[in-house]
Amino acid sequence: MARNTQDLLSDRARLLGPNVATFYDDPLHIVRGEGVWLWDAAGRRYLDCYNNVPHVGHCNPRVVEAICRQAGTLNTHTRYLHDGILDYVERLTGTMAAASLNTAVLTCTGSEANDIALRMAEAVTGKRGIIATDATYHGNTSLVSQLSQSNVPQVGFGLEQYFRFVPAPDSLRHPDPDGRLFAASVADQISALEGEGPGFAALLVCPYFLNEGFPDHPDGWLKPTAEVVRKAGGLLICDEVQSGFGRTGTHFWAHEKMGVVPDVVTLGKPMANGHPVGGVVADRDIVAAFRNGYRYFNTFGGNPVSCAAAMAVLEEMDEAKLMENARLVGEYAKHRLRALREKHAVIGDVRGSGLIFGAELVLDRATHQPASALTDRVINEMRARGIILSKLGRHKNTLKIRPPMPFSAQNADLLFDTLDEVLGAVAASA
Ligand code: PMP
């Protein structure tokens, strides 16, 4: 049954219950995708500057073909022997520079991956205290949702005692160019956890702090923090659900960009281009401690179709040289954003690396007062003009531009020509 927008909204409320979010004041009804393009039910085309899950492009033919081929052959679970998962894990771990990141658990979501990572930390250290930033999101299980401060759950499930938060890095308002202030705040929370009971098990961070607004940090910035964590005997867990798979253009993994070797890396979103695949990569001993401790089995995790889809993503990344594309187009995008900053006073800061970039919109460049309401208007105006992007960060005033990896310089031109128009229109009507 084809519904119009109003019917879709009322049927969602009736059938799915309250609090099921949509994007935009005028929610989108998307019916088709191809590469960096999306089409709505009326046949209108949109440039997708936001979605990172279709990493190698919406409906990428190689991925579609791999899924169809494997789905037409066999789909079971990991209690039967199969080459698919082994070939994939071999290739995946081969993308990681550290020899210690050599063993994997495959899941269906990033949340499951982080949940496993926290339990690995418990299995290895015998302690339960976890540290994260106070403006992040790491997922939706009862355990992991406790540290998703950007979306605080109303129910604690009795787990609150295990979590401590450090201020999210903010390179615009609180510069910390060598990462020592961040490391010191982690050290403070380690002391608090060690003093109060649960002890310190792990620090869980996105190495590029994407949900926090991707602050401008030099490569190697996490080194002092990693030292503090190691000295205290805890694990460093890097959540690469958003930052991984070449997104930053310079490194396949953002932890490598930030100069650290995590004990555990968690993966998700782009891993299989929209087919639900997540994973955890760690040292064999850490995985063994977890597998022995928890006897983990995941019915769908690592099934042959999922592995075929995930493998096709890595192949496409290589063949289409998408990380190199991210680096080149990302540099061009930042150059265009900096030029817009000269013209529009509302652009307070331009940041990013590769195909995660954006601008922080401020009411006053001296005080950096966030232009949160205006950012919301910009996003909606861009949508009205056929460009899909979003906002993020503690103040929800940072434009979040994170397109599929085949995004081109020509696509960037359309994005920034439109943004130029919208910033002018929004400023004129303010
Ligand atoms: N970690 C990060 C950094 C994320 O951004 C998200 C999802 N936005 C998750 C974990 C959770 O992933 P999933 O929705 O697949 O459970």
PDB file of N, CA, C and O and ligand atoms in Angstrom, residues 109-111 114 137-139 211 239 241-242 269, ligand 1:
ATOM      1  N   THR A 109      25.374  -5.303  14.716  1.00  0.00           N
ATOM      2  CA  THR A 109      25.290  -3.858  14.928  1.00  0.00           C
ATOM      3  C   THR A 109      26.527  -3.353  15.663  1.00  0.00           C
ATOM      4  O   THR A 109      27.251  -4.130  16.308  1.00  0.00           O
ATOM      5  N   GLY A 110      26.698  -2.030  15.606  1.00  0.00           N
ATOM      6  CA  GLY A 110      27.761  -1.389  16.358  1.00  0.00           C
ATOM      7  C   GLY A 110      27.503  -1.475  17.855  1.00  0.00           C
ATOM      8  O   GLY A 110      28.441  -1.567  18.655  1.00  0.00           O
ATOM      9  N   SER A 111      26.240  -1.410  18.242  1.00  0.00           N
ATOM     10  CA  SER A 111      25.899  -1.503  19.670  1.00  0.00           C
ATOM     11  C   SER A 111      26.357  -2.838  20.255  1.00  0.00           C
ATOM     12  O   SER A 111      26.966  -2.896  21.324  1.00  0.00           O
ATOM     13  N   ASN A 114      30.096  -2.814  20.685  1.00  0.00           N
ATOM     14  CA  ASN A 114      30.565  -2.102  21.882  1.00  0.00           C
ATOM     15  C   ASN A 114      30.214  -2.862  23.160  1.00  0.00           C
ATOM     16  O   ASN A 114      30.978  -2.867  24.124  1.00  0.00           O
ATOM     17  N   TYR A 137      27.848   9.004  21.583  1.00  0.00           N
ATOM     18  CA  TYR A 137      26.858   7.951  21.421  1.00  0.00           C
ATOM     19  C   TYR A 137      27.604   6.689  21.041  1.00  0.00           C
ATOM     20  O   TYR A 137      28.432   6.712  20.128  1.00  0.00           O
ATOM     21  N   HIS A 138      27.342   5.616  21.743  1.00  0.00           N
ATOM     22  CA  HIS A 138      28.017   4.361  21.414  1.00  0.00           C
ATOM     23  C   HIS A 138      27.044   3.207  21.200  1.00  0.00           C
ATOM     24  O   HIS A 138      27.481   2.083  21.009  1.00  0.00           O
ATOM     25  N   GLY A 139      25.724   3.473  21.290  1.00  0.00           N
ATOM     26  CA  GLY A 139      24.809   2.386  20.973  1.00  0.00           C
ATOM     27  C   GLY A 139      23.662   2.233  21.946  1.00  0.00           C
ATOM     28  O   GLY A 139      23.466   3.052  22.847  1.00  0.00           O
ATOM     29  N   ASN A 211      30.958  11.932  16.888  1.00  0.00           N
ATOM     30  CA  ASN A 211      29.680  12.379  17.444  1.00  0.00           C
ATOM     31  C   ASN A 211      29.841  13.640  18.276  1.00  0.00           C
ATOM     32  O   ASN A 211      28.899  14.395  18.470  1.00  0.00           O
ATOM     33  N   ASP A 239      36.138   3.007  19.217  1.00  0.00           N
ATOM     34  CA  ASP A 239      34.903   2.794  18.475  1.00  0.00           C
ATOM     35  C   ASP A 239      35.086   3.413  17.093  1.00  0.00           C
ATOM     36  O   ASP A 239      35.045   4.623  16.941  1.00  0.00           O
ATOM     37  N   VAL A 241      33.133   2.800  14.540  1.00  0.00           N
ATOM     38  CA  VAL A 241      31.870   2.606  13.823  1.00  0.00           C
ATOM     39  C   VAL A 241      31.676   3.705  12.770  1.00  0.00           C
ATOM     40  O   VAL A 241      31.186   3.451  11.674  1.00  0.00           O
ATOM     41  N   GLN A 242      32.085   4.921  13.102  1.00  0.00           N
ATOM     42  CA  GLN A 242      31.937   6.012  12.132  1.00  0.00           C
ATOM     43  C   GLN A 242      33.256   6.406  11.483  1.00  0.00           C
ATOM     44  O   GLN A 242      33.295   6.847  10.341  1.00  0.00           O
ATOM     45  N   LYS A 269      28.335   0.364  11.172  1.00  0.00           N
ATOM     46  CA  LYS A 269      27.713   1.122  10.069  1.00  0.00           C
ATOM     47  C   LYS A 269      28.169   0.834   8.623  1.00  0.00           C
ATOM     48  O   LYS A 269      27.424   0.194   7.888  1.00  0.00           O
TER      49      LYS A 269
HETATM   50  N1  PMP B   1      29.123   3.775  17.892  1.00  0.00           N
HETATM   51  C1  PMP B   1      29.030   4.933  17.233  1.00  0.00           C
HETATM   52  C2  PMP B   1      30.199   5.882  17.241  1.00  0.00           C
HETATM   53  C3  PMP B   1      27.860   5.266  16.555  1.00  0.00           C
HETATM   54  O1  PMP B   1      27.772   6.434  15.929  1.00  0.00           O
HETATM   55  C4  PMP B   1      26.774   4.354  16.573  1.00  0.00           C
HETATM   56  C5  PMP B   1      25.492   4.619  15.829  1.00  0.00           C
HETATM   57  N2  PMP B   1      25.205   5.922  15.522  1.00  0.00           N
HETATM   58  C6  PMP B   1      26.919   3.163  17.273  1.00  0.00           C
HETATM   59  C7  PMP B   1      28.109   2.897  17.904  1.00  0.00           C
HETATM   60  C8  PMP B   1      25.800   2.155  17.353  1.00  0.00           C
HETATM   61  O2  PMP B   1      25.686   1.452  16.173  1.00  0.00           O
HETATM   62  P1  PMP B   1      24.334   0.683  15.821  1.00  0.00           P
HETATM   63  O3  PMP B   1      23.277   1.710  15.582  1.00  0.00           O
HETATM   64  O4  PMP B   1      24.690  -0.124  14.598  1.00  0.00           O
HETATM   65  O5  PMP B   1      24.010  -0.208  16.957  1.00  0.00           O
END
